[in-house]
Amino acid sequence: MISAGIDLGSTYVKAVILKDLKRVGYGVAQTGYDHDLTSKKVFSTALLMAGLEEKDVEHIVSTGYGRRVTTLARENISEISANARGVQWLGAELGVRTIIDIGGQDTKVIAFDDDMKMINFAMNDKCAAGTGRFLEVLARELKVPLDEMGPLSLKSTDPVDITTTCLVFAKSEVAALIFKGLKKEDIIMGIHMAVARRLASMAKKVGVRDVVFFDGGPARNIGMVYAMEKELGRKMYVPEMPQIVTATGAALIAAENLKGK
Amino acid sequence: MVAVKRYDIGIDVGAIDTKALLLRDGSIVTGRRVGPTTMEPEKVARRMMEDLLRSEGIDREAVSHIVATGQGRRTLTFADLARTEITAFARGAHSLRPDAELVIDIGGHGVRVMRLGEGGIVSDFRTNDKCSSGTGCFMDAMAVALNVSVEEAGNRSLKASSVECISSNCTVFAESEVVSMIARGKTTEEILAGINRMVARRIAALVNATGSRGKVMVCGGVAQNKGLIKELEDVIDRDMFVPEEPTYIGALGAALLAPRDVIDDPDASSNDGVVRPSFIRRVLGWA
């Protein structure tokens, strides 16, 4: 049985192919302007990796912000459900009770009960503070490649305190800190702490229990993980490929719906 | 005895622009300057002040008070006093229109709505200072996305035949939304009108929160945008007044906030009748 999940995020499109409930291929690409075209490209990358052809895939489920735009999928589900399903599967033995998912333009927190059933969630898609975009824009301001933000921030000895919430104001604040000659690593850790504060306060409203699963693209940032652990005062579980958890969940749902038919 | 002119300077160190205003005898504006605040606001403000004094032919000693306001007011070490922008804008607005009950200040980094009571005293205020939506830098970002100057944005929005609906409040997300609207072939005018409507609604929410139904004065740099004023008039629906130079109301208010009672103290003047700034500083404990 072969199924696929395509997660059309605001910033990246991700595809995952499952063969007999094993991940055999995936693809990731920047969303760009034409969501449909990107989803097709990402899907072919995943097919190539899996050594499969499009006709081999029996069912495709799309998710994410652009889930209705892609012409590949015949079914779509919300990213909350897809992410929850992905974590139930990937983290079945971990005892996950909270998911913090940080996306390109939004942030979600999902709470599970003791049977790993979703009981509550919160989403911020109204404000860029605490999203991947916040990190992206400030990395550009600092002229540091996004991938280097994490490792660089770990060198920080005296993180700055970013006092503004709004990304636009934070940009001016960071510009002023650069002007003052503060160390890049201290500014970057300050930025990570600012995002972590936003995420943590949102997570606490939903309820943080036991194992916290941290996913979404920015969860690859080691400095972000460090800041989250510091802010929440507990360990975070970060999967190997945090960016494709939601796409994996969509592929699983595709497989289950196929079985149900 | 020679008639002595009294001068005060109000400096409004805003998040984007710094404004300086020279006030004679507490009533006549004899000069004003505006320029970007930059990373060194004190330097900018000092240069502005010196420039003002030079062009008016006034000695520094003839200035009785320098009053700073705005977000960066504390950076001016040469100022005699610092007052919040709430107090300064309320004072400035009240001096021009004593009948205004509400003052809306749309600045570079913040929107403030002040309700004035008896004698122009602030009885309540609401601010939106955590979020850049609807502020001057929001307007700047949208103008950049649309490739128009902020100066022409207002008039162009008035030419729109329909109004686009901007669904994101967040500056960063609205920017992306505007870009995709351009790609979908919406006209600059329609998008600009949509931006003004969205901002007007946000400001109206702050206005409603004060519960006031009185006359409104709109000031701050963004008040120069005629399209926004028109939208504000539509959503707030009451007498609205925009001063000729809305940018300077904070600086004007600051200059007007210079203490006067000390001047009236006979001991404050020497025999020739000249008020000694050093005396005022000493009296007020800043010497």
XYZ file of C-alpha atoms in Angstrom:
548
model
C 0.000 0.000 0.000
C 1.455 3.352 -1.085
C 0.160 6.698 0.108
C 1.411 10.269 0.140
C 0.962 13.401 2.207
C 1.647 16.889 0.935
C 1.981 19.744 3.379
C 1.682 23.115 1.650
C 3.030 25.515 4.214
C 3.287 29.267 3.844
C 7.038 29.055 3.386
C 7.868 25.461 2.436
C 6.037 22.634 0.699
C 6.773 19.165 2.029
C 5.834 15.749 0.611
C 6.145 12.307 2.205
C 5.527 8.912 0.606
C 4.682 5.898 2.749
C 4.995 2.343 1.525
C 3.402 -0.176 3.868
C 3.562 2.458 6.577
C 7.261 3.129 6.146
C 8.671 6.428 4.938
C 10.297 5.702 1.589
C 10.583 9.158 0.112
C 10.218 12.817 0.901
C 10.772 16.203 -0.670
C 10.995 19.776 0.577
C 11.049 23.030 -1.394
C 10.330 26.688 -0.841
C 6.686 27.450 -1.536
C 7.277 30.204 -4.070
C 4.450 31.807 -5.961
C 2.771 28.857 -7.655
C 1.761 26.489 -4.844
C 0.396 23.861 -7.204
C 3.532 23.749 -9.316
C 5.746 23.530 -6.220
C 3.649 20.713 -4.788
C 4.133 18.762 -8.020
C 7.887 19.337 -7.966
C 8.182 18.277 -4.347
C 6.043 15.227 -4.997
C 8.269 14.135 -7.910
C 11.356 14.549 -5.721
C 9.765 12.247 -3.161
C 8.788 9.760 -5.880
C 12.313 9.747 -7.251
C 13.718 9.051 -3.808
C 11.224 6.242 -3.269
C 11.879 4.840 -6.739
C 8.172 5.017 -7.511
C 5.960 6.529 -10.152
C 2.961 8.757 -9.676
C 0.539 5.996 -10.702
C 1.907 3.762 -7.906
C 0.574 6.129 -5.257
C -2.916 5.032 -4.367
C -4.061 7.985 -2.311
C -2.780 11.501 -1.593
C -3.936 13.775 1.208
C -2.939 17.434 1.284
C -2.655 19.636 4.347
C -1.337 23.023 5.400
C -2.193 26.566 4.544
C -2.317 25.907 0.774
C -3.951 22.473 0.949
C -6.841 23.435 -1.315
C -4.592 24.816 -4.027
C -2.801 21.639 -5.033
C -4.404 19.600 -7.804
C -2.562 16.443 -6.723
C -4.701 15.496 -3.747
C -8.300 14.424 -3.735
C -8.648 14.887 -0.025
C -7.388 17.495 2.408
C -7.231 17.846 6.170
C -6.218 20.606 8.574
C -2.570 20.853 9.562
C -3.573 20.420 13.210
C -5.018 16.955 12.542
C -2.159 15.998 10.252
C 0.476 17.086 12.727
C -1.256 15.317 15.610
C -1.506 12.120 13.552
C 2.175 12.341 12.579
C 3.204 12.709 16.202
C 0.918 9.898 17.405
C 2.763 7.655 14.989
C 6.346 8.938 15.323
C 6.158 9.452 19.034
C 3.934 6.511 19.989
C 6.422 5.160 22.507
C 7.527 8.503 23.855
C 4.391 9.404 25.758
C 3.974 12.787 24.069
C 1.370 15.029 25.731
C 2.189 18.366 24.117
C 3.196 19.338 20.586
C 4.713 22.685 19.777
C 4.780 23.184 16.044
C 6.501 26.257 14.741
C 5.770 27.056 11.130
C 6.820 29.711 8.676
C 3.892 32.033 9.374
C 2.107 30.444 12.281
C 2.535 28.497 15.472
C 0.424 25.700 16.858
C 0.280 24.023 20.227
C -1.589 20.731 20.549
C -2.428 18.977 23.818
C -2.936 15.198 24.046
C -4.656 13.209 26.750
C -3.093 10.062 28.227
C -4.205 8.032 25.226
C -2.506 10.522 22.884
C -5.840 11.831 21.695
C -6.039 15.503 20.870
C -7.928 17.385 23.583
C -7.010 21.009 22.930
C -5.033 23.220 20.611
C -4.102 26.827 20.020
C -2.926 28.560 16.931
C -1.347 31.911 16.233
C -1.571 32.945 12.621
C -2.387 36.590 13.219
C 0.988 37.897 14.300
C 4.470 37.191 12.971
C 5.990 37.210 16.457
C 6.928 33.694 17.505
C 6.863 32.249 13.990
C 9.570 31.096 11.614
C 9.227 34.375 9.796
C 10.486 36.176 12.882
C 13.733 34.187 12.760
C 14.013 34.504 9.000
C 13.632 38.284 8.874
C 16.016 38.890 11.773
C 18.614 36.489 10.331
C 18.544 38.602 7.190
C 18.906 41.747 9.279
C 21.986 40.196 10.924
C 23.268 38.888 7.587
C 23.562 35.393 9.047
C 22.336 32.399 6.994
C 19.281 30.913 8.694
C 21.003 27.536 9.108
C 23.873 29.121 11.034
C 21.647 30.914 13.538
C 21.406 27.908 15.871
C 25.077 26.888 16.127
C 26.194 30.528 16.352
C 23.749 31.333 19.138
C 25.106 28.521 21.305
C 28.365 30.495 21.613
C 26.480 33.251 23.391
C 27.653 34.107 26.887
C 25.437 37.122 27.525
C 22.172 36.963 25.536
C 20.528 40.311 24.892
C 16.989 41.000 25.985
C 14.769 41.728 22.998
C 12.113 43.952 24.525
C 9.741 44.355 21.582
C 7.140 41.818 20.505
C 6.333 42.986 16.998
C 8.699 41.742 14.302
C 8.826 45.165 12.689
C 9.928 46.745 15.963
C 12.303 43.878 16.700
C 13.966 44.607 13.379
C 14.698 48.177 14.488
C 15.781 46.898 17.877
C 18.206 44.422 16.325
C 19.532 47.140 13.986
C 20.211 49.298 17.046
C 21.960 46.398 18.819
C 24.169 45.806 15.771
C 24.911 49.529 15.695
C 25.930 49.397 19.361
C 28.418 46.702 18.442
C 26.955 43.842 20.471
C 28.079 40.327 19.632
C 26.087 38.556 16.942
C 25.752 35.383 18.998
C 24.316 37.306 21.938
C 21.783 39.029 19.704
C 20.801 35.745 18.060
C 20.317 33.967 21.373
C 18.225 36.949 22.472
C 16.074 36.451 19.374
C 15.670 32.742 20.111
C 14.694 33.550 23.683
C 12.119 36.080 22.454
C 10.505 33.480 20.180
C 10.665 30.898 22.963
C 8.888 33.265 25.371
C 6.029 33.722 22.886
C 5.766 29.989 22.248
C 5.977 29.085 25.905
C 3.234 31.472 26.969
C 0.988 30.058 24.257
C 1.878 26.493 25.233
C 1.169 27.142 28.898
C -2.326 28.328 28.044
C -3.024 25.029 26.291
C -1.200 23.058 28.969
C 2.308 21.616 28.951
C 2.647 18.042 30.248
C 5.235 15.288 30.173
C 7.043 14.864 26.901
C 6.959 17.910 24.652
C 7.338 17.216 20.961
C 8.877 20.110 19.032
C 8.430 20.167 15.272
C 8.174 22.396 12.227
C 11.117 23.729 10.216
C 12.532 26.058 12.893
C 12.790 23.102 15.306
C 15.906 22.171 13.320
C 17.513 25.238 14.866
C 19.503 23.949 17.847
C 19.546 27.378 19.483
C 15.758 27.504 19.265
C 15.533 24.096 20.985
C 17.915 25.274 23.711
C 15.870 28.442 24.266
C 12.602 26.473 24.388
C 14.024 24.036 26.937
C 15.256 26.921 29.049
C 11.946 28.765 28.831
C 9.751 25.747 29.592
C 12.209 24.207 32.034
C 11.935 20.766 30.464
C 13.451 18.657 27.718
C 12.019 18.863 24.248
C 11.826 15.898 21.963
C 12.843 16.920 18.449
C 12.367 14.291 15.712
C 15.011 13.627 13.123
C 13.183 15.590 10.431
C 10.906 18.027 12.239
C 9.888 19.711 9.018
C 8.057 16.710 7.564
C 6.047 15.514 10.574
C 2.833 17.097 9.309
C 3.302 15.718 5.778
C 3.931 12.305 7.354
C 0.700 12.627 9.283
C -1.168 13.455 6.076
C 0.354 10.404 4.348
C -0.724 8.209 7.275
C -4.263 9.523 7.084
C -4.196 8.830 3.346
C -3.162 5.234 4.056
C -5.841 4.793 6.729
C -8.565 6.203 4.523
C -7.447 3.895 1.757
C -7.682 0.919 4.077
C -11.112 2.007 5.238
C -12.469 2.015 1.701
C 13.110 97.766 31.056
C 13.640 96.007 27.755
C 10.861 93.693 26.643
C 12.349 90.215 26.769
C 11.307 87.504 24.441
C 11.036 84.119 25.946
C 11.896 81.043 23.915
C 11.206 77.396 24.538
C 12.152 74.426 22.417
C 10.117 71.269 22.140
C 11.802 68.208 20.696
C 9.824 65.106 19.828
C 12.197 62.184 19.364
C 9.979 59.787 17.490
C 10.775 56.231 16.490
C 11.212 57.277 12.872
C 11.456 61.085 12.762
C 12.626 63.699 15.207
C 10.797 66.998 15.262
C 12.059 70.230 16.857
C 10.030 73.371 17.316
C 10.938 76.813 18.575
C 8.229 78.612 20.479
C 8.318 82.319 21.306
C 6.533 83.663 24.348
C 4.622 80.460 24.763
C 2.437 81.172 21.775
C 4.241 81.836 18.503
C 5.972 79.092 16.563
C 8.975 80.764 14.967
C 10.710 77.740 13.490
C 10.535 73.981 13.103
C 12.628 71.130 11.804
C 12.009 67.495 11.026
C 14.409 64.718 10.080
C 15.110 61.020 10.569
C 15.876 60.027 14.164
C 18.673 57.637 13.096
C 20.690 55.604 15.594
C 22.063 58.741 17.235
C 19.004 60.741 18.237
C 20.889 63.077 20.534
C 23.229 64.177 17.763
C 20.313 64.667 15.376
C 18.295 66.635 17.924
C 21.232 68.811 18.916
C 22.004 69.643 15.292
C 18.358 70.486 14.679
C 18.206 72.720 17.689
C 21.422 74.554 16.794
C 20.177 74.983 13.254
C 16.898 76.414 14.520
C 18.645 78.870 16.831
C 21.092 79.951 14.132
C 18.444 80.614 11.520
C 16.350 82.556 14.009
C 19.389 84.443 15.291
C 18.850 83.412 18.885
C 21.456 82.579 21.525
C 21.292 79.329 23.378
C 21.140 81.369 26.594
C 17.877 82.956 25.494
C 16.168 79.586 25.522
C 14.496 79.094 28.821
C 13.526 75.431 28.444
C 14.200 72.505 26.224
C 11.490 69.906 26.668
C 11.877 66.456 25.162
C 9.119 64.018 24.337
C 8.636 60.957 22.176
C 9.929 57.440 22.460
C 13.557 58.586 22.509
C 13.085 61.511 24.897
C 15.449 60.092 27.498
C 18.355 60.064 25.061
C 18.500 63.873 25.058
C 20.853 64.667 27.901
C 20.745 68.381 27.071
C 16.985 68.646 27.589
C 15.693 70.241 30.774
C 12.586 68.129 30.973
C 11.166 64.971 29.485
C 7.436 64.394 29.109
C 5.584 61.389 27.736
C 4.141 61.689 24.264
C 0.664 61.238 25.741
C 1.055 64.416 27.775
C 2.799 66.308 24.975
C 0.313 65.423 22.239
C -2.627 66.187 24.486
C -1.153 69.580 25.355
C -0.314 70.423 21.755
C -3.711 69.371 20.441
C -5.594 71.165 23.196
C -3.737 74.418 22.492
C -4.963 74.340 18.898
C -8.472 73.016 19.461
C -9.681 73.295 23.044
C -12.950 71.704 21.942
C -11.305 68.444 20.885
C -12.195 65.693 23.326
C -10.236 62.950 21.653
C -6.732 63.145 20.245
C -5.556 60.430 17.908
C -1.823 60.369 17.355
C -0.630 58.072 14.594
C 3.124 57.951 14.945
C 5.905 55.934 13.418
C 5.785 53.100 15.956
C 2.603 53.647 17.890
C -1.012 54.676 17.721
C -2.317 56.547 20.739
C -5.798 57.718 21.513
C -6.152 60.201 24.345
C -9.349 61.388 25.908
C -9.170 64.902 27.277
C -11.127 66.169 30.197
C -11.482 69.606 31.743
C -8.614 71.945 30.784
C -7.163 69.464 28.326
C -6.036 67.067 31.039
C -5.758 63.466 29.830
C -8.492 61.465 31.510
C -7.988 58.197 29.647
C -5.825 56.827 26.890
C -5.387 53.735 24.755
C -2.249 52.787 22.897
C -1.227 50.202 20.420
C 2.480 50.121 21.022
C 3.281 46.418 21.073
C 2.227 45.895 17.483
C 3.194 47.905 14.421
C -0.115 47.407 12.636
C -1.622 50.718 11.627
C 1.412 52.801 12.563
C 3.654 54.894 10.343
C 6.027 52.021 9.743
C 3.063 49.884 8.652
C 2.207 52.582 6.109
C 5.844 52.748 5.020
C 6.047 48.990 4.523
C 2.874 48.978 2.425
C 4.092 51.918 0.329
C 7.362 50.095 -0.300
C 5.512 46.917 -1.294
C 3.405 48.969 -3.707
C 6.348 51.026 -4.893
C 4.677 54.366 -4.156
C 5.897 57.160 -1.891
C 4.051 57.633 1.408
C 3.368 61.205 0.328
C 1.432 60.185 -2.769
C -0.242 57.154 -1.149
C -3.052 59.190 0.413
C -4.143 61.012 -2.712
C -3.890 57.927 -4.892
C -6.066 55.908 -2.529
C -8.805 58.545 -2.957
C -8.949 57.700 -6.660
C -9.852 54.054 -6.036
C -13.088 52.883 -7.629
C -13.350 49.952 -5.197
C -11.707 49.013 -1.923
C -9.723 45.785 -1.518
C -10.093 43.933 1.768
C -6.817 43.425 3.640
C -7.359 40.440 5.917
C -4.079 40.385 7.867
C -3.493 42.925 10.580
C 0.154 41.975 11.024
C 2.473 44.288 9.072
C 4.650 41.384 7.975
C 1.727 39.284 6.763
C -0.096 42.250 5.220
C 3.031 42.932 3.188
C 2.824 39.434 1.680
C -0.900 39.898 1.145
C -0.322 43.140 -0.745
C 2.322 41.483 -2.909
C -0.092 38.712 -3.855
C -2.815 41.294 -4.595
C -0.477 43.052 -6.995
C 0.222 39.695 -8.640
C -3.525 39.139 -9.018
C -3.773 42.412 -10.898
C -5.437 44.613 -8.281
C -4.720 48.297 -8.813
C -2.434 50.263 -6.530
C -5.339 52.604 -5.742
C -7.661 49.786 -4.652
C -4.989 48.246 -2.453
C -4.072 51.605 -0.898
C -7.728 52.258 -0.129
C -7.940 48.801 1.468
C -4.918 49.515 3.639
C -6.442 52.801 4.811
C -9.741 51.120 5.628
C -8.033 48.403 7.628
C -5.972 50.914 9.590
C -9.027 53.127 10.176
C -10.902 50.160 11.650
C -8.055 49.361 13.997
C -7.914 52.961 15.190
C -11.701 53.063 15.531
C -11.472 50.124 17.931
C -9.117 52.124 20.154
C -11.419 55.147 19.906
C -14.448 53.092 20.872
C -12.599 51.689 23.857
C -12.363 55.197 25.334
C -16.122 55.544 25.152
C -15.865 59.170 24.061
C -18.306 60.682 21.580
C -16.714 64.141 21.386
C -14.800 65.960 18.690
C -11.665 64.359 17.383
C -8.294 65.726 16.411
C -5.963 63.525 14.394
C -2.249 64.214 14.483
C 1.116 62.561 14.012
C 2.892 62.167 10.695
C 0.399 59.646 9.306
C -2.418 62.210 9.661
C -1.064 63.770 6.457
C -2.551 60.834 4.559
C -5.867 62.197 3.253
C -7.118 58.770 2.254
C -6.760 57.503 5.803
C -8.522 60.571 7.198
C -11.428 59.971 4.853
C -11.716 56.340 6.000
C -11.451 57.434 9.632
C -14.274 59.906 9.098
C -16.358 57.087 7.656
C -15.808 54.614 10.474
C -15.691 57.022 13.401
C -18.400 59.258 11.984
C -18.041 62.527 13.851
C -16.369 65.932 13.645
C -12.740 65.371 12.861
C -10.023 67.945 12.714
C -6.541 67.607 11.267
C -4.143 70.454 12.026
C -2.089 71.972 9.260
C 1.160 70.440 10.478
C 0.060 67.272 12.297
C 3.657 66.033 12.572
C 4.639 68.786 14.999
C 1.881 68.508 17.579
C 4.080 66.515 19.977
C 6.958 68.988 19.686
C 4.528 71.879 20.097
C 3.021 70.274 23.173
C 6.473 69.695 24.609
C 7.433 73.357 24.138
C 4.161 74.391 25.744
C 4.890 72.130 28.697
C 7.894 74.247 29.646
C 7.204 75.426 33.180
C 5.952 78.958 33.315
C 5.400 79.607 37.000
C 9.120 79.780 37.705
C 9.497 82.544 35.138
C 6.858 84.561 36.929
C 8.871 84.339 40.100
C 10.543 87.780 40.464
C 13.724 86.169 41.767
C 14.061 84.253 38.551
C 15.000 87.414 36.658
C 18.075 89.475 37.151
C 18.018 93.252 37.092
C 17.961 93.454 33.324
C 14.872 91.282 33.241
C 16.515 88.388 31.439
C 15.482 84.990 32.649
C 18.530 82.932 33.490
C 18.183 79.336 32.392
C 20.760 78.321 34.953
C 18.511 79.768 37.645
C 15.555 77.765 36.418
C 17.659 74.639 36.388
C 18.773 75.310 39.920
C 15.291 76.008 41.168
C 14.023 72.825 39.625
C 16.948 70.865 40.921
C 18.719 69.926 37.707
C 21.806 72.072 38.061
